[in-house]
């Protein structure tokens, strides 16, 4: 009879409709659309460090990765243009510049550069960015190979400055190395900024090694040291200035580390502390950790390259000047080249931060020179 069959048909049709709905949901629903399910926008990584702490080396680890657009110390332009200010006064300008660069808005440099025709070479240390040495910036190299900054400086310097924006936008990762932050608080707004996906790699180094390395590059760093010290610069004797700069650096690195430990869980995941000494002790493992944190694959040619540059092997005559020596030996150089009395003075100045970060003091000159004595203690990573 019809009146019995009809409702059955109706139920059947309804069931079918419901089934179809779920089937389509399954096929095209949010779960299967990666763009909706997870954050698919670019990843932003800030390598936060201080001068002579191995940050150029870590910067290169990222710069040479074919998924990364990298800039080294873009805030140099802020400090040079506004050098009458001290580090604290310039901090907000530095932060705004970093934010713009992460978003590939390179017009921010206009404020800090001369008028007139602009080429890539106007940018501080532009040649350390493999991305600026390969398409679409420069067509003389391929994107997926290791590019030597020396070669790039010669071949790509004439490219127009505004190619940088297009280049930046063609990458999934934007990485900036910066040494001009002295606390983490200045970066909170960027960590919470929904238009950014900021991750921070905080790179530290034994202050005794940093100090020795700074001594050997004294003049180049003088202008920066002046900005770091502000008015104190004129009040201190020449021979005391390097120690005072180290005091500020040790304190600020320690403050950053302590502030990071206090971040809420959701933000603490976006902070990674790494000691330069651990990196050179086991470069492949530590690099793999850094890439993992940034969501980058450790490609085979990068593994060979990292092995090569940390073992002091050349790269077919194109070795990086600062990175191709036996990295671990270099990281210990302060132990035989710094006088013991300077080491003692530094250990007093930087006691708190050394303590926090697991750098053990030497208690005699004999201990300082004895390279079998390990001066690293394990780190309580936040
Ligand atoms: C690593 O070093 C070897 C031997 O010097 C060289 O043949 C090779 O091209 C290097 N590889 C990379 C990726 O640097
Ligand atoms: C480390 O470098 C020093 C000074 O250049 C040298 O005397 C020493 O033999 C090197 N040690 C190793 C293990 O390479
Ligand atoms: C150097 O340090 C090692 C490890 O602590 C120790 O066994 C050795 O006796 C020390 N050598 C000297 C000459 O102090």
Coordinates of C-alpha atoms and ligand atoms in Angstrom, one line a residue:
X1 CA 0.0 0.0 0.0
X2 CA 1.2 3.5 -0.9
X3 CA 0.6 5.2 2.4
X4 CA 3.0 2.7 4.1
X5 CA 5.7 3.0 1.4
X6 CA 5.7 6.7 1.2
X7 CA 7.0 7.6 4.6
X8 CA 9.6 4.8 4.3
X9 CA 10.8 6.4 1.0
X10 CA 10.9 9.8 2.8
X11 CA 13.0 8.4 5.6
X12 CA 15.3 6.7 3.1
X13 CA 15.7 9.9 1.2
X14 CA 16.4 11.8 4.3
X15 CA 19.0 9.2 5.4
X16 CA 20.6 9.4 2.0
X17 CA 20.8 13.2 2.2
X18 CA 22.4 13.0 5.7
X19 CA 24.8 10.4 4.4
X20 CA 25.8 12.6 1.5
X21 CA 26.2 15.6 3.7
X22 CA 28.7 13.7 5.9
X23 CA 30.4 12.2 2.9
X24 CA 31.0 15.6 1.4
X25 CA 32.0 16.9 4.8
X26 CA 34.6 14.1 4.9
X27 CA 35.9 14.9 1.4
X28 CA 36.0 18.7 1.5
X29 CA 35.6 19.5 5.2
X30 CA 38.1 21.5 7.2
X31 CA 40.0 18.3 8.3
X32 CA 41.1 17.7 4.7
X33 CA 41.9 21.3 3.9
X34 CA 45.3 22.0 5.4
X35 CA 44.9 25.7 4.9
X36 CA 42.1 25.7 7.4
X37 CA 43.2 23.1 9.8
X38 CA 46.6 24.4 10.7
X39 CA 48.4 27.7 10.5
X40 CA 49.8 27.7 7.1
X41 CA 51.2 31.2 6.9
X42 CA 54.9 31.9 7.0
X43 CA 57.0 31.0 10.0
X44 CA 59.0 33.9 11.6
X45 CA 62.2 33.1 13.4
X46 CA 64.3 35.6 15.4
X47 CA 67.8 34.5 16.3
X48 CA 68.4 36.6 19.3
X49 CA 72.0 36.9 20.4
X50 CA 74.9 39.3 21.1
X51 CA 78.0 40.3 19.2
X52 CA 80.7 37.6 18.8
X53 CA 78.5 34.8 20.1
X54 CA 78.4 32.5 17.0
X55 CA 75.3 34.1 15.6
X56 CA 76.7 34.6 12.1
X57 CA 77.3 30.9 12.1
X58 CA 73.8 30.1 13.3
X59 CA 72.5 32.7 10.8
X60 CA 74.2 30.9 8.0
X61 CA 72.7 27.5 9.0
X62 CA 69.3 29.1 8.3
X63 CA 70.3 31.4 5.4
X64 CA 71.6 28.5 3.4
X65 CA 68.3 26.5 3.8
X66 CA 66.4 26.8 0.5
X67 CA 63.1 27.5 2.4
X68 CA 64.4 30.5 4.3
X69 CA 64.6 34.2 3.5
X70 CA 67.3 35.5 5.9
X71 CA 68.5 38.9 6.9
X72 CA 71.5 39.5 9.2
X73 CA 71.1 42.4 11.7
X74 CA 68.8 44.7 9.8
X75 CA 68.6 46.9 12.9
X76 CA 72.2 47.9 12.2
X77 CA 70.5 50.6 10.0
X78 CA 68.6 52.0 12.9
X79 CA 71.6 52.2 15.2
X80 CA 73.7 53.9 12.5
X81 CA 71.1 56.4 11.5
X82 CA 70.1 57.3 15.1
X83 CA 73.4 56.8 16.8
X84 CA 72.9 59.7 19.2
X85 CA 70.3 57.5 21.0
X86 CA 71.2 54.7 23.5
X87 CA 70.1 51.1 23.1
X88 CA 67.0 51.6 25.3
X89 CA 65.8 54.6 23.3
X90 CA 66.2 52.8 20.0
X91 CA 64.6 49.6 21.1
X92 CA 61.1 50.4 19.8
X93 CA 62.4 51.5 16.4
X94 CA 64.4 48.3 16.2
X95 CA 61.3 46.2 17.1
X96 CA 59.1 48.0 14.5
X97 CA 61.7 47.4 11.8
X98 CA 62.0 43.7 12.7
X99 CA 58.2 43.3 12.5
X100 CA 58.0 45.0 9.1
X101 CA 60.8 42.8 7.7
X102 CA 59.1 39.7 9.0
X103 CA 56.0 40.8 7.0
X104 CA 58.2 41.4 3.9
X105 CA 57.5 45.2 4.1
X106 CA 60.9 46.6 3.1
X107 CA 59.7 50.2 2.8
X108 CA 60.7 50.4 6.5
X109 CA 64.3 50.8 5.4
X110 CA 63.5 54.1 3.6
X111 CA 63.6 55.9 6.9
X112 CA 67.2 54.8 7.4
X113 CA 68.7 55.0 4.0
X114 CA 69.9 57.9 1.8
X115 CA 67.7 58.9 -1.1
X116 CA 68.8 58.0 -4.6
X117 CA 69.1 54.8 -6.6
X118 CA 69.0 51.8 -4.3
X119 CA 70.6 48.5 -4.9
X120 CA 70.8 45.4 -2.8
X121 CA 74.3 46.3 -1.8
X122 CA 72.9 49.2 0.3
X123 CA 71.7 46.7 2.8
X124 CA 74.0 45.8 5.7
X125 CA 75.5 42.3 5.1
X126 CA 73.1 41.6 2.3
X127 CA 75.5 39.0 0.7
X128 CA 75.1 36.8 3.8
X129 CA 71.5 36.1 2.7
X130 CA 71.5 33.2 0.2
X131 CA 67.9 34.3 -0.7
X132 CA 69.2 37.6 -2.0
X133 CA 71.8 35.8 -4.0
X134 CA 69.4 33.6 -5.9
X135 CA 66.1 34.0 -7.9
X136 CA 64.1 36.1 -8.0
X137 CA 66.8 38.5 -6.6
X138 CA 69.8 37.3 -8.5
X139 CA 69.7 34.8 -11.3
X140 CA 73.4 33.8 -11.3
X141 CA 73.0 31.2 -8.6
X142 CA 70.4 28.4 -8.0
X143 CA 68.2 28.5 -5.0
X144 CA 69.0 25.0 -3.7
X145 CA 72.8 25.2 -3.4
X146 CA 75.2 26.5 -0.8
X147 CA 76.2 30.1 -1.9
X148 CA 79.3 31.7 -0.7
X149 CA 78.8 35.3 0.5
X150 CA 82.1 36.3 -1.2
X151 CA 80.9 35.1 -4.6
X152 CA 77.5 36.7 -4.1
X153 CA 79.0 40.1 -3.2
X154 CA 80.8 40.2 -6.5
X155 CA 78.1 39.0 -8.7
X156 CA 74.7 40.2 -7.3
X157 CA 75.4 43.7 -5.9
X158 CA 73.8 45.6 -8.6
X159 CA 70.3 44.1 -8.3
X160 CA 67.6 46.7 -7.4
X161 CA 66.7 47.0 -3.7
X162 CA 63.0 46.6 -4.2
X163 CA 63.4 43.0 -5.5
X164 CA 63.8 42.1 -1.8
X165 CA 60.1 42.3 -1.1
X166 CA 59.1 39.8 -3.9
X167 CA 62.0 37.6 -2.8
X168 CA 60.9 37.6 0.8
X169 CA 57.3 36.7 -0.2
X170 CA 58.4 33.7 -2.1
X171 CA 59.6 31.9 1.0
X172 CA 57.8 29.9 3.7
X173 CA 60.2 31.0 6.5
X174 CA 61.6 34.5 7.3
X175 CA 64.6 34.4 9.6
X176 CA 66.3 37.4 11.2
X177 CA 69.4 37.4 13.3
X178 CA 69.6 40.4 15.6
X179 CA 72.0 41.4 18.4
X180 CA 70.3 44.7 19.4
X181 CA 67.7 43.5 21.9
X182 CA 68.4 43.7 25.6
X183 CA 65.3 42.3 27.0
X184 CA 62.5 40.0 26.1
X185 CA 59.7 42.3 27.1
X186 CA 60.2 44.4 24.0
X187 CA 59.3 41.3 22.0
X188 CA 56.1 40.3 23.8
X189 CA 53.8 42.3 21.4
X190 CA 55.4 40.4 18.5
X191 CA 55.0 37.1 20.2
X192 CA 51.3 37.8 20.6
X193 CA 50.8 39.4 17.2
X194 CA 48.3 37.3 15.2
X195 CA 49.9 38.4 11.9
X196 CA 53.2 36.8 13.0
X197 CA 54.2 33.3 13.9
X198 CA 57.2 34.3 15.9
X199 CA 59.7 31.8 17.2
X200 CA 62.8 32.9 19.1
X201 CA 66.1 31.1 19.1
X202 CA 68.2 32.6 21.9
X203 CA 71.8 31.9 21.3
X204 CA 74.3 32.4 24.1
X205 CA 78.0 31.9 24.4
X206 CA 80.6 31.7 27.3
X207 CA 81.2 35.3 28.1
X208 CA 85.0 34.6 28.4
X209 CA 85.0 33.5 24.8
X210 CA 82.8 36.4 23.7
X211 CA 85.2 38.8 25.5
X212 CA 88.2 37.4 23.7
X213 CA 86.6 37.5 20.4
X214 CA 85.5 41.1 21.0
X215 CA 89.0 42.1 21.8
X216 CA 90.1 40.9 18.5
X217 CA 87.5 42.9 16.6
X218 CA 87.6 46.0 18.9
X219 CA 87.4 48.8 16.4
X220 CA 84.5 47.4 14.4
X221 CA 82.5 47.2 17.6
X222 CA 83.3 50.5 19.0
X223 CA 80.3 52.4 17.6
X224 CA 77.9 49.7 18.9
X225 CA 79.6 49.6 22.3
X226 CA 79.1 53.3 22.5
X227 CA 75.3 52.9 21.9
X228 CA 75.2 50.0 24.4
X229 CA 76.8 52.1 27.1
X230 CA 75.2 55.4 26.4
X231 CA 76.4 58.2 28.6
X232 CA 78.6 55.9 30.6
X233 CA 81.0 55.6 27.7
X234 CA 82.5 59.1 28.4
X235 CA 82.7 58.5 32.1
X236 CA 84.8 55.3 32.0
X237 CA 88.4 54.9 31.3
X238 CA 89.3 53.2 28.0
X239 CA 90.6 50.0 29.7
X240 CA 87.4 49.6 31.7
X241 CA 84.9 50.0 28.8
X242 CA 85.2 46.4 27.5
X243 CA 84.3 45.0 30.9
X244 CA 81.4 47.3 31.3
X245 CA 80.0 46.3 27.9
X246 CA 80.3 42.7 29.0
X247 CA 78.5 43.4 32.2
X248 CA 75.5 44.9 30.2
X249 CA 75.6 41.9 27.8
X250 CA 75.7 39.3 30.5
X251 CA 72.9 40.9 32.5
X252 CA 70.7 41.3 29.5
X253 CA 71.2 37.8 28.2
X254 CA 70.4 36.5 31.7
X255 CA 67.3 38.7 31.9
X256 CA 66.1 37.3 28.6
X257 CA 66.6 33.8 29.8
X258 CA 64.8 34.4 33.1
X259 CA 61.9 36.2 31.4
X260 CA 61.5 33.3 29.0
X261 CA 61.2 30.8 31.8
X262 CA 58.3 32.8 33.1
X263 CA 56.4 33.0 29.8
X264 CA 53.0 31.3 29.8
X265 CA 53.2 27.7 28.3
X266 CA 51.7 28.7 25.0
X267 CA 54.5 31.2 24.4
X268 CA 57.3 29.3 26.0
X269 CA 57.0 26.7 23.3
X270 CA 58.1 29.5 20.9
X271 CA 61.4 30.0 22.8
X272 CA 64.5 27.9 22.4
X273 CA 67.8 28.4 24.2
X274 CA 71.0 27.2 22.6
X275 CA 74.6 27.4 23.8
X276 CA 77.2 28.0 21.1
X277 CA 79.5 25.4 22.8
X278 CA 76.8 22.7 22.6
X279 CA 76.3 23.5 18.9
X280 CA 80.0 23.2 18.0
X281 CA 80.4 20.1 20.2
X282 CA 77.7 18.2 18.2
X283 CA 76.8 20.3 15.2
X284 CA 74.6 17.8 13.4
X285 CA 72.4 17.0 16.4
X286 CA 72.0 20.6 17.4
X287 CA 71.3 21.8 13.9
X288 CA 68.7 19.2 13.6
X289 CA 67.1 20.5 16.8
X290 CA 67.2 24.1 15.5
X291 CA 65.6 23.1 12.2
X292 CA 63.0 21.0 14.0
X293 CA 62.1 24.0 16.1
X294 CA 61.6 26.1 13.0
X295 CA 59.8 23.4 11.1
X296 CA 62.5 22.9 8.4
X297 CA 63.7 19.6 7.0
X298 CA 67.4 18.9 7.4
X299 CA 68.2 18.3 3.8
X300 CA 71.0 15.9 2.8
X301 CA 73.2 18.6 1.1
X302 CA 72.9 20.7 4.3
X303 CA 74.0 17.8 6.5
X304 CA 77.2 17.4 4.4
X305 CA 77.8 21.1 4.4
X306 CA 77.3 21.5 8.2
X307 CA 79.7 18.5 8.7
X308 CA 82.2 20.1 6.3
X309 CA 82.3 23.6 7.8
X310 CA 82.5 22.5 11.4
X311 CA 85.3 20.0 10.7
X312 CA 87.5 22.6 9.0
X313 CA 87.2 21.1 5.6
X314 CA 86.9 23.5 2.8
X315 CA 84.1 23.9 0.3
X316 CA 86.1 23.7 -2.9
X317 CA 88.0 26.8 -2.1
X318 CA 84.9 28.8 -1.1
X319 CA 85.1 28.3 2.7
X320 CA 83.4 30.8 5.0
X321 CA 86.1 32.9 6.4
X322 CA 85.0 32.6 10.0
X323 CA 83.3 29.3 10.0
X324 CA 85.5 26.7 8.4
X325 CA 88.1 26.3 11.0
X326 CA 87.9 23.6 13.6
X327 CA 84.9 25.2 15.4
X328 CA 85.3 23.4 18.6
X329 CA 88.9 24.4 19.0
X330 CA 88.0 28.0 18.2
X331 CA 85.3 28.0 20.9
X332 CA 88.0 27.1 23.5
X333 CA 90.6 29.6 22.3
X334 CA 90.1 32.0 25.3
X335 CA 91.5 29.3 27.6
X336 CA 95.1 29.6 26.2
X337 CA 95.0 33.2 24.9
X338 CA 93.3 35.3 27.7
X339 CA 95.4 36.2 30.8
X340 CA 94.1 34.6 34.0
X341 CA 93.6 38.0 35.7
X342 CA 91.2 39.1 33.0
X343 CA 89.3 35.8 33.2
X344 CA 88.9 36.3 37.0
X345 CA 87.6 39.9 36.5
X346 CA 85.1 38.7 33.9
X347 CA 83.9 35.8 36.0
X348 CA 83.1 38.2 38.8
X349 CA 81.2 40.6 36.4
X350 CA 79.2 37.8 34.8
X351 CA 78.9 35.4 37.7
X352 CA 75.1 35.3 37.8
X353 CA 74.6 34.7 34.1
X354 CA 77.4 32.1 34.0
X355 CA 75.8 30.4 36.9
X356 CA 72.3 30.3 35.2
X357 CA 73.6 29.1 31.9
X358 CA 76.0 26.4 33.1
X359 CA 79.4 28.0 32.5
X360 CA 81.7 26.9 35.3
X361 CA 84.3 29.4 36.5
X362 CA 88.0 28.4 36.6
X363 CA 89.6 28.7 40.0
X364 CA 93.3 28.7 38.9
X365 CA 95.4 29.5 35.9
X366 CA 96.2 25.8 35.8
X367 CA 92.5 24.9 35.4
X368 CA 92.1 27.5 32.7
X369 CA 94.8 26.1 30.6
X370 CA 93.9 22.4 31.2
X371 CA 91.6 21.6 28.2
X372 CA 90.7 18.2 29.6
X373 CA 88.8 20.1 32.3
X374 CA 85.2 20.5 31.2
X375 CA 83.7 23.9 32.0
X376 CA 80.1 23.2 30.8
X377 CA 77.4 21.9 33.1
X378 CA 74.1 20.6 31.8
X379 CA 71.5 23.3 31.2
X380 CA 68.1 23.3 32.6
X381 CA 66.3 24.2 29.4
X382 CA 63.0 26.0 30.0
Ligands
LIG1 C1 82.1 18.7 1.6 O1 83.5 18.5 1.5 C2 83.8 17.6 0.4 C3 85.3 17.3 0.5 O2 86.1 18.5 0.7 C4 83.4 18.2 -0.9 O3 83.7 17.3 -1.9 C5 81.9 18.5 -0.9 O4 81.5 19.2 -2.1 C6 81.5 19.3 0.3 N1 80.1 19.4 0.4 C7 79.4 20.5 0.7 C8 77.9 20.4 0.6 O5 79.9 21.5 1.2
LIG2 C1 93.8 24.4 18.6 O1 94.4 25.6 18.2 C2 95.6 25.8 18.8 C3 96.1 27.2 18.5 O2 95.9 27.5 17.1 C4 96.6 24.8 18.4 O3 97.9 25.0 19.1 C5 96.1 23.4 18.8 O4 96.9 22.4 18.4 C6 94.7 23.2 18.2 N1 94.1 22.0 18.7 C7 93.4 21.1 18.0 C8 92.8 19.9 18.7 O5 93.1 21.4 16.8
LIG3 C1 93.5 18.4 33.9 O1 92.1 18.0 34.2 C2 91.9 16.6 34.3 C3 90.4 16.4 34.4 O2 89.9 17.1 35.6 C4 92.7 16.1 35.4 O3 92.5 14.7 35.5 C5 94.2 16.3 35.2 O4 94.9 15.9 36.3 C6 94.4 17.8 35.0 N1 95.8 18.1 34.6 C7 96.5 19.0 35.1 C8 97.9 19.2 34.6 O5 96.1 19.8 36.0

